[in-house]
Short mmCIF file of C-alpha atoms in Angstrom, two decimals:
data_model
loop_
_atom_site.label_atom_id
_atom_site.label_comp_id
_atom_site.label_asym_id
_atom_site.label_seq_id
_atom_site.Cartn_x
_atom_site.Cartn_y
_atom_site.Cartn_z
CA MET A 1 139.56 110.73 159.46
CA ALA A 2 138.58 109.58 155.97
CA ASN A 3 139.48 111.84 153.10
CA ILE A 4 136.26 113.05 151.47
CA SER A 5 137.80 115.65 149.17
CA GLN A 6 138.41 113.09 146.41
CA PRO A 7 135.15 111.22 145.68
CA SER A 8 135.36 107.91 143.93
CA GLN A 9 134.35 107.37 140.33
CA GLY A 10 131.35 105.38 141.52
CA ALA A 11 130.21 108.26 143.72
CA TRP A 12 130.43 110.66 140.78
CA SER A 13 128.44 108.32 138.54
CA ARG A 14 125.59 108.32 141.05
CA LEU A 15 125.58 112.13 141.21
CA LEU A 16 125.89 112.90 137.49
CA PRO A 17 122.89 112.77 135.11
CA SER A 18 121.99 109.86 132.86
CA ASN A 19 123.35 110.45 129.35
CA SER A 20 120.65 108.31 127.73
CA ALA A 21 117.80 110.31 129.26
CA THR A 22 119.23 113.69 128.31
CA ALA A 23 120.09 112.47 124.80
CA PHE A 24 116.52 111.26 124.28
CA HIS A 25 115.17 114.64 125.35
CA ARG A 26 117.56 116.46 123.00
CA VAL A 27 116.47 114.28 120.08
CA SER A 28 112.80 114.96 120.90
CA ALA A 29 113.46 118.71 121.03
CA LEU A 30 115.37 118.53 117.74
CA LEU A 31 112.48 116.73 116.06
CA THR A 32 110.10 119.39 117.37
CA LEU A 33 112.33 122.11 115.92
CA ALA A 34 112.44 120.32 112.55
CA ILE A 35 108.64 119.99 112.49
CA LEU A 36 108.23 123.71 113.25
CA VAL A 37 110.66 124.68 110.49
CA ILE A 38 108.92 122.47 107.93
CA ALA A 39 105.45 123.70 108.94
CA PHE A 40 106.38 127.39 108.77
CA ALA A 41 108.26 126.86 105.49
CA PHE A 42 105.09 125.44 103.90
CA ALA A 43 103.02 128.28 105.37
CA SER A 44 105.34 131.00 104.04
CA PRO A 45 107.93 130.57 101.26
CA ALA A 46 109.89 133.53 102.68
CA PHE A 47 110.47 131.72 105.97
CA LEU A 48 113.60 129.94 104.66
CA SER A 49 114.98 133.02 102.92
CA VAL A 50 118.50 134.16 103.83
CA ASN A 51 117.29 137.42 105.37
CA ASN A 52 114.71 135.68 107.56
CA THR A 53 117.21 133.04 108.64
CA LEU A 54 119.57 135.80 109.75
CA THR A 55 116.70 137.46 111.59
CA ILE A 56 116.05 134.24 113.49
CA LEU A 57 119.73 133.98 114.36
CA LEU A 58 119.75 137.53 115.71
CA GLN A 59 116.56 137.02 117.71
CA THR A 60 117.77 133.73 119.13
CA SER A 61 121.21 134.98 120.14
CA VAL A 62 119.94 136.95 123.13
CA ILE A 63 117.62 134.14 124.28
CA GLY A 64 120.45 131.65 123.85
CA LEU A 65 122.95 133.67 125.90
CA LEU A 66 120.43 134.08 128.72
CA GLY A 67 119.45 130.42 128.43
CA ILE A 68 123.04 129.20 128.86
CA GLY A 69 123.39 131.02 132.17
CA MET A 70 119.91 129.94 133.21
CA THR A 71 120.75 126.31 132.46
CA MET A 72 123.69 126.34 134.86
CA VAL A 73 121.53 127.79 137.62
CA ILE A 74 118.68 125.36 136.98
CA ILE A 75 121.07 122.39 137.04
CA THR A 76 122.11 123.42 140.56
CA GLY A 77 118.44 123.24 141.55
CA GLY A 78 117.89 127.01 141.49
CA ILE A 79 116.21 129.60 139.29
CA ASP A 80 117.16 133.11 138.17
CA LEU A 81 114.24 135.45 137.57
CA SER A 82 116.48 138.52 137.38
CA VAL A 83 118.23 137.97 134.04
CA GLY A 84 115.88 140.22 132.05
CA SER A 85 116.34 143.14 134.44
CA VAL A 86 120.09 142.50 134.77
CA LEU A 87 120.27 142.58 130.96
CA ALA A 88 118.66 146.04 131.01
CA LEU A 89 120.90 147.33 133.82
CA SER A 90 124.09 146.02 132.21
CA GLY A 91 123.20 147.47 128.82
CA THR A 92 122.29 150.77 130.45
CA VAL A 93 125.63 150.92 132.28
CA THR A 94 127.44 150.20 129.01
CA GLY A 95 125.48 152.97 127.25
CA MET A 96 126.20 155.45 130.03
CA MET A 97 129.92 154.67 129.89
CA VAL A 98 130.04 155.10 126.10
CA LYS A 99 128.10 158.36 126.41
CA ALA A 100 130.65 159.54 128.98
CA GLY A 101 133.48 158.95 126.52
CA VAL A 102 134.70 155.49 127.53
CA PRO A 103 135.73 153.37 124.49
CA VAL A 104 133.15 150.78 123.46
CA VAL A 105 135.08 147.61 124.39
CA PRO A 106 136.00 148.69 127.97
CA ALA A 107 132.46 150.02 128.41
CA MET A 108 130.99 146.68 127.40
CA MET A 109 133.35 144.90 129.78
CA LEU A 110 132.08 147.14 132.58
CA GLY A 111 128.53 146.19 131.59
CA VAL A 112 129.39 142.49 131.83
CA CYS A 113 131.03 143.11 135.24
CA MET A 114 127.82 144.79 136.40
CA GLY A 115 125.86 141.70 135.36
CA ALA A 116 128.35 139.43 137.12
CA ALA A 117 128.07 141.55 140.28
CA CYS A 118 124.28 141.17 140.23
CA GLY A 119 124.66 137.42 139.80
CA LEU A 120 127.19 137.26 142.63
CA PHE A 121 124.72 139.11 144.85
CA ASN A 122 122.04 136.58 143.94
CA GLY A 123 124.37 133.75 144.85
CA PHE A 124 125.26 135.42 148.17
CA VAL A 125 121.60 135.85 149.10
CA VAL A 126 120.84 132.23 148.20
CA THR A 127 123.86 130.62 149.89
CA LYS A 128 124.59 132.86 152.88
CA MET A 129 121.21 134.35 153.74
CA LYS A 130 119.50 131.02 152.92
CA ILE A 131 116.70 132.68 150.96
CA THR A 132 115.05 130.56 148.29
CA PRO A 133 116.30 131.28 144.75
CA PHE A 134 112.81 132.28 143.60
CA VAL A 135 112.50 135.06 146.19
CA ALA A 136 116.17 136.11 146.03
CA THR A 137 116.22 136.57 142.26
CA LEU A 138 112.75 138.12 142.26
CA GLY A 139 114.17 140.78 144.57
CA MET A 140 117.13 141.33 142.26
CA MET A 141 114.75 141.58 139.33
CA LEU A 142 113.09 144.58 141.00
CA ILE A 143 116.40 146.08 142.17
CA ALA A 144 118.08 145.89 138.77
CA ARG A 145 115.06 147.22 136.89
CA GLY A 146 114.62 150.08 139.32
CA ALA A 147 118.32 150.93 139.15
CA ALA A 148 118.29 150.99 135.34
CA LEU A 149 115.27 153.28 135.26
CA GLN A 150 116.65 155.53 138.01
CA LEU A 151 120.05 155.92 136.36
CA THR A 152 118.51 157.03 133.07
CA GLY A 153 115.38 158.78 134.31
CA ALA A 154 113.45 156.08 132.41
CA ALA A 155 114.71 157.63 129.15
CA PRO A 156 116.76 155.84 126.47
CA ILE A 157 120.41 156.76 125.92
CA SER A 158 120.91 157.51 122.24
CA GLN A 159 123.61 158.87 119.92
CA LEU A 160 126.14 156.28 121.03
CA GLY A 161 128.00 156.20 117.72
CA GLU A 162 128.48 153.64 114.97
CA ALA A 163 131.14 151.69 116.89
CA PHE A 164 128.57 150.84 119.56
CA GLY A 165 126.40 149.11 116.96
CA VAL A 166 129.11 146.87 115.48
CA LEU A 167 128.58 143.94 117.88
CA GLY A 168 124.83 143.78 117.36
CA ASN A 169 124.66 144.64 113.66
CA GLY A 170 128.01 143.57 112.20
CA ALA A 171 128.67 140.33 110.36
CA LEU A 172 131.63 138.18 109.38
CA PHE A 173 132.31 137.69 105.65
CA ARG A 174 129.73 140.31 104.65
CA VAL A 175 130.15 141.29 101.00
CA VAL A 176 128.91 144.72 99.90
CA GLU A 177 129.16 146.14 96.39
CA MET A 178 128.77 149.79 95.48
CA GLN A 179 126.30 150.38 92.66
CA PRO A 180 126.66 153.03 89.94
CA ASN A 181 124.04 155.17 91.70
CA GLY A 182 126.27 155.36 94.77
CA PHE A 183 124.16 153.11 97.00
CA PRO A 184 125.60 149.90 98.50
CA LYS A 185 124.21 146.50 97.55
CA VAL A 186 124.62 143.54 99.90
CA ILE A 187 125.88 140.55 97.93
CA PHE A 188 126.25 138.26 100.93
CA PRO A 189 124.92 139.36 104.35
CA GLY A 190 127.56 137.38 106.25
CA ILE A 191 127.35 135.62 109.60
CA PRO A 192 126.05 137.95 112.33
CA TYR A 193 128.46 138.63 115.17
CA PRO A 194 125.81 137.79 117.82
CA ALA A 195 125.41 134.32 116.31
CA ILE A 196 129.18 133.77 116.33
CA LEU A 197 129.35 134.97 119.94
CA LEU A 198 126.53 132.59 120.89
CA VAL A 199 128.34 129.61 119.34
CA ILE A 200 131.59 130.47 121.13
CA VAL A 201 129.87 130.89 124.50
CA ALA A 202 127.89 127.68 124.02
CA ILE A 203 131.03 125.66 123.20
CA VAL A 204 132.93 127.06 126.20
CA ALA A 205 129.98 126.50 128.56
CA SER A 206 129.41 122.95 127.29
CA TYR A 207 133.09 122.12 127.72
CA MET A 208 133.04 123.54 131.24
CA LEU A 209 129.97 121.55 132.26
CA ARG A 210 131.09 118.24 130.76
CA ARG A 211 134.88 118.30 131.02
CA ARG A 212 135.84 120.45 134.00
CA ALA A 213 135.51 119.85 137.73
CA ILE A 214 133.21 122.84 138.24
CA GLY A 215 130.78 121.32 135.75
CA ARG A 216 130.67 118.03 137.64
CA HIS A 217 130.16 119.98 140.84
CA ILE A 218 127.22 121.87 139.31
CA TYR A 219 125.53 118.61 138.30
CA ALA A 220 126.30 116.98 141.63
CA THR A 221 124.89 119.93 143.58
CA GLY A 222 121.61 119.76 141.70
CA SER A 223 121.35 115.97 141.80
CA ASN A 224 121.74 115.64 145.55
CA GLU A 225 123.10 118.60 147.47
CA GLU A 226 123.79 116.75 150.71
CA ALA A 227 125.49 113.83 148.95
CA ALA A 228 127.59 116.31 146.96
CA ARG A 229 128.64 118.07 150.16
CA LEU A 230 129.62 114.77 151.77
CA SER A 231 131.61 113.93 148.62
CA GLY A 232 133.74 117.03 149.13
CA VAL A 233 131.94 119.44 146.79
CA LEU A 234 131.93 123.07 147.96
CA VAL A 235 128.22 123.49 147.36
CA ASP A 236 127.94 127.18 148.28
CA ARG A 237 130.92 128.07 146.12
CA THR A 238 129.46 126.12 143.22
CA LYS A 239 126.16 127.97 143.48
CA LEU A 240 127.96 131.32 143.69
CA ILE A 241 129.81 130.52 140.46
CA ALA A 242 126.61 129.43 138.69
CA TYR A 243 124.69 132.58 139.62
CA THR A 244 127.67 134.81 138.79
CA LEU A 245 128.00 133.24 135.36
CA SER A 246 124.28 133.68 134.79
CA GLY A 247 124.56 137.37 135.63
CA ALA A 248 127.65 137.82 133.46
CA LEU A 249 125.93 136.22 130.47
CA ALA A 250 122.92 138.48 131.07
CA GLY A 251 125.41 141.35 130.82
CA VAL A 252 126.75 139.98 127.53
CA ALA A 253 123.18 139.62 126.23
CA GLY A 254 122.49 143.21 127.31
CA ASN A 255 125.44 144.45 125.28
CA VAL A 256 124.29 142.49 122.23
CA LEU A 257 120.71 143.74 122.45
CA MET A 258 121.57 147.39 123.10
CA SER A 259 124.16 147.26 120.32
CA ARG A 260 121.50 145.99 117.91
CA LEU A 261 119.30 148.94 118.86
CA ILE A 262 122.30 151.37 118.95
CA THR A 263 120.47 152.75 121.97
CA ALA A 264 120.56 151.83 125.65
CA GLN A 265 116.96 151.12 126.64
CA PRO A 266 116.38 150.67 130.40
CA SER A 267 112.95 149.20 129.68
CA GLU A 268 114.29 146.34 127.54
CA GLY A 269 114.43 142.74 128.70
CA VAL A 270 110.94 142.54 130.21
CA MET A 271 109.84 138.88 130.46
CA TYR A 272 113.11 137.70 128.89
CA GLU A 273 113.71 135.55 131.95
CA LEU A 274 110.70 133.45 130.96
CA ASP A 275 112.12 132.88 127.49
CA ALA A 276 115.42 131.81 129.06
CA ILE A 277 113.68 129.40 131.44
CA ALA A 278 111.56 128.05 128.59
CA ALA A 279 114.65 127.47 126.41
CA ALA A 280 116.37 125.53 129.19
CA VAL A 281 113.32 123.44 130.12
CA ILE A 282 112.34 122.71 126.52
CA GLY A 283 115.94 121.62 125.95
CA GLY A 284 115.76 119.07 128.75
CA ALA A 285 116.81 120.90 131.91
CA SER A 286 114.88 119.73 134.96
CA LEU A 287 113.53 122.29 137.41
CA MET A 288 114.28 119.70 140.09
CA GLY A 289 117.98 120.15 139.34
CA GLY A 290 120.77 117.84 138.26
CA VAL A 291 119.69 117.47 134.62
CA GLY A 292 120.29 119.65 131.59
CA GLY A 293 122.79 120.58 128.92
CA ILE A 294 123.89 123.45 126.73
CA SER A 295 123.11 121.72 123.43
CA GLY A 296 119.53 121.09 124.56
CA THR A 297 119.16 124.71 125.65
CA MET A 298 120.36 125.89 122.24
CA ILE A 299 117.70 123.73 120.59
CA GLY A 300 115.10 125.12 123.01
CA ALA A 301 116.19 128.69 122.22
CA PHE A 302 115.81 128.05 118.49
CA ILE A 303 112.40 126.47 119.05
CA ILE A 304 111.24 129.69 120.74
CA GLY A 305 112.93 131.87 118.11
CA VAL A 306 111.46 129.90 115.20
CA LEU A 307 108.03 129.83 116.85
CA ARG A 308 107.99 133.60 117.40
CA ASN A 309 109.32 134.34 113.93
CA GLY A 310 106.90 131.97 112.19
CA LEU A 311 103.93 133.36 114.09
CA ASN A 312 105.05 136.90 113.24
CA MET A 313 105.21 136.04 109.56
CA GLY A 314 101.74 134.52 109.88
CA GLY A 315 100.38 137.79 111.21
CA VAL A 316 99.70 136.42 114.70
CA SER A 317 99.59 139.16 117.32
CA SER A 318 102.23 139.35 120.05
CA PHE A 319 99.54 138.66 122.66
CA ILE A 320 98.59 135.37 121.03
CA GLN A 321 102.30 134.54 120.78
CA GLN A 322 102.62 134.91 124.55
CA ILE A 323 99.71 132.52 125.00
CA VAL A 324 101.31 129.96 122.68
CA ILE A 325 104.72 130.22 124.40
CA GLY A 326 102.98 129.86 127.76
CA PHE A 327 101.36 126.60 126.70
CA VAL A 328 104.69 125.38 125.33
CA VAL A 329 106.38 126.05 128.68
CA ILE A 330 103.60 124.27 130.60
CA GLY A 331 103.88 121.29 128.27
CA ALA A 332 107.67 121.13 128.66
CA VAL A 333 107.45 121.28 132.46
CA TYR A 334 104.74 118.60 132.46
CA ILE A 335 106.93 116.30 130.38
CA ASP A 336 109.78 116.99 132.80
CA GLN A 337 107.57 115.99 135.74
CA LEU A 338 106.56 112.76 134.01
CA ARG A 339 110.24 111.99 133.42
CA ASN A 340 111.07 112.63 137.09
CA ARG A 341 108.26 110.33 138.23
CA ARG A 342 109.64 107.52 136.10
#
């Protein structure tokens, strides 16, 4: 019997995405981001201020973390609608552990494990029960949200201590000077920890997708699942890993968000899954599977972050912002469909 566990280089080249197409999409997204930055900078001189730039970084970090996990799932040809609710559940579990006296770092690790468990369950339902990703993750969205609200009685968990807020509010190289009146003055605000965490996760995820076997398997699964299976790819295992990583990153995002608030809010994360999907699609990921990249998703996340921040500074209501983001998502998906037709 022929050995199919080691596919040839030619077989891999047919299953992996075209670099030229994805690069063109990334450049287009980058130009869009540059145009938005220039437009909002002309509209408001404060847009490019240091404080507002840091605000954008903080706002984008959560979307970016969710978007990285979402990108992996979308590349496999799936979707994960549960990341917003898993974010809330993971952050709630972390808050409950800290409230119970568990140190912050182990508590946050438990929160990430809770997110990974939710993602693993999604992968099990998709691969073993053969339920479509849309329905499977929609169910988990309801389960995780209900669990978070039930565990807390729909009430926030507060008084978690200063250590709990370090991840979300701390910064590297922050310089603070005490004034004669006894009040601190920030000389340099530093680089926010969430932004540093986002960069680290993005680099690791990009390396995994482009340089490791599991990354090639993820692309191959989304490009042509049957061909990938015949080439020796363990398709079900690959999907399980993708959904588990998506859940784990939702847990990380939950820790970051709850740490910023210094409160565990079970109602947080509503509609965040749409921002994550939008970031991935705007960045070039195809909902048909097999196409996408972490760098493009990061650009997409910053497009959404810049758009929301610029509209906020312009006094645009949050309802109008949702309408604008909705049109942006529709436009990105339409462009993706045109690309697939070609």
